XYZ file of C-alpha atoms in Angstrom:
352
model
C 98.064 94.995 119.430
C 96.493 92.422 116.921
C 93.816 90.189 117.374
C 93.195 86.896 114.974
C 89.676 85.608 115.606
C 88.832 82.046 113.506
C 85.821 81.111 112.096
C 84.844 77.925 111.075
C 81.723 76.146 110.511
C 82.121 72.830 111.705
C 81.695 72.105 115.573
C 84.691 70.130 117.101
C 88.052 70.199 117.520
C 90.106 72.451 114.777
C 93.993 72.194 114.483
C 95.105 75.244 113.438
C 98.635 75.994 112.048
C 100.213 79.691 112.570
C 103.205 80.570 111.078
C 104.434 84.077 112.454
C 108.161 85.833 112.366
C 110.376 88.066 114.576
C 113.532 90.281 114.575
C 116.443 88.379 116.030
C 117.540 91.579 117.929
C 121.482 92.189 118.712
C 122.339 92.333 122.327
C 125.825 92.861 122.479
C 127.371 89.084 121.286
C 124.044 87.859 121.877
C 120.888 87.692 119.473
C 117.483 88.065 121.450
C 113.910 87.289 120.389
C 110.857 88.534 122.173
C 107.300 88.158 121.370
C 103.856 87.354 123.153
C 102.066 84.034 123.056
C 98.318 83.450 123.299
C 97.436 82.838 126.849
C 96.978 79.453 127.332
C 97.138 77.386 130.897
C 99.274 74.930 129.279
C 101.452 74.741 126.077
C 105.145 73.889 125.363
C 107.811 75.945 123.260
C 110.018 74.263 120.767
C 113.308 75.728 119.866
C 115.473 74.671 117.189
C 119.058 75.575 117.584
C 121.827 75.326 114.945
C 125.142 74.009 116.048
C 127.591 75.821 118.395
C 124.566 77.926 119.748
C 123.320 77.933 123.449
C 119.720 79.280 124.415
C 118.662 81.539 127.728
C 114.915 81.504 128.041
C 114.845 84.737 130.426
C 117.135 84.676 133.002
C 117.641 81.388 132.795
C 120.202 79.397 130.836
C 118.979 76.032 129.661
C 121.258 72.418 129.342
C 121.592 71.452 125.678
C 119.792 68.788 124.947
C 122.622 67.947 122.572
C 126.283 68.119 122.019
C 127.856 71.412 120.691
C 128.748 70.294 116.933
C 124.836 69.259 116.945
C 121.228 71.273 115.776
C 119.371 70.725 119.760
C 115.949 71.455 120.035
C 114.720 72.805 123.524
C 111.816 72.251 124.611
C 110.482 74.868 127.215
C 107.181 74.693 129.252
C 105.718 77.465 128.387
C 101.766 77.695 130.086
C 100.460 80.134 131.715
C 103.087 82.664 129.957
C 102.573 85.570 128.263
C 105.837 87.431 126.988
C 109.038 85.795 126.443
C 112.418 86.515 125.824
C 114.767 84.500 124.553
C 118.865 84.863 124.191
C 120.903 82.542 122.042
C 124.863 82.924 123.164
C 127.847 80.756 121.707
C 129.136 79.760 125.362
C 127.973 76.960 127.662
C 128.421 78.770 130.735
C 127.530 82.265 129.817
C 124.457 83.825 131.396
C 123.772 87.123 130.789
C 121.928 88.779 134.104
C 122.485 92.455 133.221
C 118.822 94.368 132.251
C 117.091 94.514 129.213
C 114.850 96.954 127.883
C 112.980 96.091 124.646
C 110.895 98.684 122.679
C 108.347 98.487 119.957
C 106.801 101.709 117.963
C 104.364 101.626 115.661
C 104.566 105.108 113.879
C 101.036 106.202 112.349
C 101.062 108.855 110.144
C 98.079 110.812 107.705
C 99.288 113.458 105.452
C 97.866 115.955 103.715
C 99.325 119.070 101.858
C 100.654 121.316 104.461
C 100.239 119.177 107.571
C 101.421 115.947 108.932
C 99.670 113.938 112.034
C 101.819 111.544 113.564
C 101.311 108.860 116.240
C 103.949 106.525 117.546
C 102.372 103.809 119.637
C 105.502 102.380 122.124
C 105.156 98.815 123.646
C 107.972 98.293 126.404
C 109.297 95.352 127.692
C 111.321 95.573 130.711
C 113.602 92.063 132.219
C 115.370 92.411 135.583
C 114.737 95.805 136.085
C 112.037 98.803 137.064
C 112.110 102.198 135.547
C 109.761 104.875 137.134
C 110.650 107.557 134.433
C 111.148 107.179 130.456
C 113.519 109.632 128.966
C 112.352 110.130 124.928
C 113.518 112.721 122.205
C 111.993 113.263 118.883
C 113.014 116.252 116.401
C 111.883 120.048 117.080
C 110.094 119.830 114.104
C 107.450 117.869 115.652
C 104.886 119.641 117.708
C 104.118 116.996 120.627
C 100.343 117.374 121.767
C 99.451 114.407 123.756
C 101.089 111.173 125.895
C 99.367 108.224 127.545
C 100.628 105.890 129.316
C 99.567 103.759 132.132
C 100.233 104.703 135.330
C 101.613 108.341 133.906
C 101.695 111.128 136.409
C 103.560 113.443 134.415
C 104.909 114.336 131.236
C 107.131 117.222 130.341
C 108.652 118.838 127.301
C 112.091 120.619 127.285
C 115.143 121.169 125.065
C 117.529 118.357 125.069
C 120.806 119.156 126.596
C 123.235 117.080 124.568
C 121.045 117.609 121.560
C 119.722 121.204 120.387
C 118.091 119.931 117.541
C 115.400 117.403 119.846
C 112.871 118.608 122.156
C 113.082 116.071 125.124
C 109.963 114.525 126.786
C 109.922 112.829 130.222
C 107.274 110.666 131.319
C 106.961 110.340 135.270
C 105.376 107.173 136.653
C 103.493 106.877 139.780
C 105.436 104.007 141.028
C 108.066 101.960 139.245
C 107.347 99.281 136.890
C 109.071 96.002 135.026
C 107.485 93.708 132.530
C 104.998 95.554 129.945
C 104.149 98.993 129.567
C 102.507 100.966 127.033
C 102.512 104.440 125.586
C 100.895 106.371 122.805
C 102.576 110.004 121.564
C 100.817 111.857 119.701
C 101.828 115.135 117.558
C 101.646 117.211 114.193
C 104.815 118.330 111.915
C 103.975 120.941 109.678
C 105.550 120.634 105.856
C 106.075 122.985 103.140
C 103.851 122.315 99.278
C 106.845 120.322 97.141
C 109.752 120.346 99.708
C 111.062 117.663 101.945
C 110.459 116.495 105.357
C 111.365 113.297 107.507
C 109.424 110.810 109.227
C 110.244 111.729 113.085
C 111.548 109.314 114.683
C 110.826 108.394 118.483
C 114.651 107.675 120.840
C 114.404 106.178 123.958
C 117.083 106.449 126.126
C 118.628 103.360 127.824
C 116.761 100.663 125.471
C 118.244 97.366 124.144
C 116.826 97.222 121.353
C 114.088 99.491 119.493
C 112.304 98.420 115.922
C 109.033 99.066 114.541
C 107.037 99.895 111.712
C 105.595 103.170 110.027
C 102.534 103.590 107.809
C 101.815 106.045 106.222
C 98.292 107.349 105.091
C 97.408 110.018 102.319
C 94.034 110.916 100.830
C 93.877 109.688 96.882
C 94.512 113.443 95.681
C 98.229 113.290 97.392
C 100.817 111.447 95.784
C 103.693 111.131 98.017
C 107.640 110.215 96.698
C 110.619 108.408 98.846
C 113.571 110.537 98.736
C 115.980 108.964 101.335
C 115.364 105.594 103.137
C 118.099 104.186 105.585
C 117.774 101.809 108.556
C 113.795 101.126 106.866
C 112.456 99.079 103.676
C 109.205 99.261 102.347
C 107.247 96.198 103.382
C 103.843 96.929 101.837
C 101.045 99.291 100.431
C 97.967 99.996 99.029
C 95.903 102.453 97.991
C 95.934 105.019 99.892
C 98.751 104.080 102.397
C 102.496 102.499 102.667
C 104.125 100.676 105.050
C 107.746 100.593 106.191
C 109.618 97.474 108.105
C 112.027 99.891 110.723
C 115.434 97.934 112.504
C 117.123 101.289 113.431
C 115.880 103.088 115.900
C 117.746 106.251 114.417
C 116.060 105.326 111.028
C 115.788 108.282 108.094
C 112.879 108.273 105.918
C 112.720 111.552 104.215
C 109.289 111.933 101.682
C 108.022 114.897 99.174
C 104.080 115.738 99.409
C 102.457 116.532 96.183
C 98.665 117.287 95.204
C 98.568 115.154 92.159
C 97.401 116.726 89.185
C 94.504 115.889 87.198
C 94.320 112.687 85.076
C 91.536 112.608 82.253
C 90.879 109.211 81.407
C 88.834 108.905 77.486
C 87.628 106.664 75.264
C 87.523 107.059 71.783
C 84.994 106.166 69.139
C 85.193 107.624 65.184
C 83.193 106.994 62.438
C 84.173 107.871 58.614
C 81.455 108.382 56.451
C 82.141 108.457 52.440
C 79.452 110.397 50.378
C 79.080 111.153 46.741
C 80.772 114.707 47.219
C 81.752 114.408 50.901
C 83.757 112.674 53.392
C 82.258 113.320 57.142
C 84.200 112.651 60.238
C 82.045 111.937 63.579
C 83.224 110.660 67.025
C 81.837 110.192 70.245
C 84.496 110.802 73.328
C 83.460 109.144 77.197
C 85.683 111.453 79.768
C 85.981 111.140 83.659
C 88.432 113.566 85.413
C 90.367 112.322 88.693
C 91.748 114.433 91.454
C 90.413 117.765 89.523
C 87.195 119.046 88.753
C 87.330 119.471 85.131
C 85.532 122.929 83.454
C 86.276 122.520 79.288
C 86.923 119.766 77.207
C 89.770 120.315 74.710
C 91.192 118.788 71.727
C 92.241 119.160 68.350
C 91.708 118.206 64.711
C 94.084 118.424 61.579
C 93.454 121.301 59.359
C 91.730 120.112 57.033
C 88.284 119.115 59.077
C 86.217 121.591 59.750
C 83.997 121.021 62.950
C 80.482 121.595 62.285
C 78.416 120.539 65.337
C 78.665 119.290 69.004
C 76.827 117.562 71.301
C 77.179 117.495 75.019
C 75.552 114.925 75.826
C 72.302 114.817 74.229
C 72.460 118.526 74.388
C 73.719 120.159 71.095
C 76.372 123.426 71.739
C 77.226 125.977 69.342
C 79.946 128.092 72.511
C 83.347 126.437 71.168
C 86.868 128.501 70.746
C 89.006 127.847 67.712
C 92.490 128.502 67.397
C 95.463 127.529 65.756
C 98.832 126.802 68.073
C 100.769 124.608 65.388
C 100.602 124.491 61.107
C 97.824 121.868 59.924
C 96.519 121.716 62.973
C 92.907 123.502 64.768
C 92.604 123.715 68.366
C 89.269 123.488 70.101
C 88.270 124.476 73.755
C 84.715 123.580 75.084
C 83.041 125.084 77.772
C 80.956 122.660 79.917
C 78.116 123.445 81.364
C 78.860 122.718 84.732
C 82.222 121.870 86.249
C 82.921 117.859 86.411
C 83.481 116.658 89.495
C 86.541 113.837 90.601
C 85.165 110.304 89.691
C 82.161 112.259 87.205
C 82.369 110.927 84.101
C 80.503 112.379 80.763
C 80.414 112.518 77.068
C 80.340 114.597 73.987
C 80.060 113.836 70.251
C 81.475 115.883 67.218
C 80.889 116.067 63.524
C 83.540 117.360 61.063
């Protein structure tokens, strides 16, 4: 659930424009829309209709305001209301009284190398019927640890009958329901270092329609890679987390986890100094390490430059390693004198 708060620092009255989307939702010939509205004690709704289309706020089918080779817009008191559902049909007289049984999941998920913690928060919407049990599946893979719900007597975990590959959760309700209702799953999918694994996604049996979204949190030091993506698109990021638009409630969304391996970020300053009888090389060399603690600095010089002296820091150090992997070149290895931590940075100077 989100919550927009306004500020504004001038008293009076503020018009304030919102401009918001849905899913048109498939409901057999029908497209539905259904969404929440502020609560307000009085407001109305207007709907603009393209040509040859007929609206159903509800259960209710509504006179066209217009002929059927015309756009119509409806408009449709609307105060007092809080979730709506609205069906757009191509025929006059067709009313569709049948029940529908919307669902919303918002899949959470934090990874980190071995492990997986998942969340799928379900928001239910239930028209012209009551349910007092909810009949879910979700892969074997997934270890389920926790449901809430309101109202929830009972929940229970068992292999699925028609399906050996789901574990099948039932939720038991005290009494039976219709309109909203809300529940939070919890659970944790273990995952093997470099191999794949698969979002898990939440079924509900009996539902109209079920979308959602998934985001997906990792700590800076895990890089994570999209191998297979059907029935999702990606819809956003940032550091530290991606987010996926899902229109299929059997959706796939298979991912690798990898620790990433350390970056060294440098900077480079050198200095040629011509003498009489000698040409000196110096440089001084700013290093920070990411995702790695870093214990020696390395790097090489051609042949032909001998290295003479380093600082580390202000601190000069004579405990270097020389060796040669490649004609005309010398290789050089460092030892700090402590490790450098992720996000540490540091510097050394040479002469040659």
């Amino acid at each position: 659930t989100s919550r927009l708060v306004l500020f504004h620092n001038e008293p009076g009255t503020v018009e304030v424009t919102l401009e918001l989307s849905t899913i048109l939702e498939s409901v057999g010939n029908d497209r539905a829309a259904h969404f929440s509205l502020m609560p307000v004690p009085s407001a109305t709704l207007n709907v603009n209709v393209p040509a040859g289309r007929h609206l159903q706020f509800g259960r209710q089918p509504l006179n066209r305001p217009a002929s059927d080779d015309q756009a119509a817009v409806y408009q449709i008191p609307v105060g007092g209301s809080r979730d709506l559902l609205l069906l757009f049909n191509d025929q006059r007289d067709e009313q569709r009284t049948d029940s529908l049984t919307f669902a919303t999941t918002g899949y959470g998920l934090n990874v980190a190398p071995g492990e997986v913690t998942w969340q799928a928060s379900t928001s239910l919407q239930i028209y012209g019927n009551t349910l007092n049990q909810l009949l879910c599946t979700v892969p074997k893979s997934l270890e389920i640890t926790d449901v809430e719900s309101t109202g929830l007597e009972s929940w229970e975990l068992s292999d699925d009958p028609d399906d050996n590959t789901q574990t099948l959760i039932t939720l038991n309700y005290r009494q039976p329901f219709s309109g909203r209702r809300d529940a939070i799953f919890r659970g944790v999918l273990s995952t093997a270092y470099g191999q794949a694994w698969a979002v898990p996604a939440l079924t509900i049996r009996s539902v109209t329609s079920h979308i959602g979204r998934v985001v997906i949190q990792h700590p800076p030091g895990v890089r994570l890679r999209v191998l297979e993506n059907a029935g999702t698109r990606t819809s956003g990021g940032s550091a530290g987390s991606v987010t996926f638009d899902v229109w299929r409630e059997d959706f796939q969304l298979a991912l690798e986890t990898r620790t990433r391996e350390r970056e060294l970020h440098c900077t480079v300053a050198t200095q040629l100094n011509l003498g009489e009888n000698t040409l000196t090389y110096g440089g001084v060399v700013e290093f920070e390490t990411y995702f790695e603690p870093l214990f020696e600095v390395a790097f090489r010089l051609p042949a032909e430059w001998q290295l003479e002296s380093v600082l580390l820091g202000e601190v000069p150090s004579r405990n270097w390693e020389t060796s040669s992997r490649e004609a005309g070149w010398n290789d050089y290895r460092i030892p700090l004198p402590k490790p450098l931590t992720p996000g540490e940075a540091a510097a050394f100077t040479f002469f040659a």
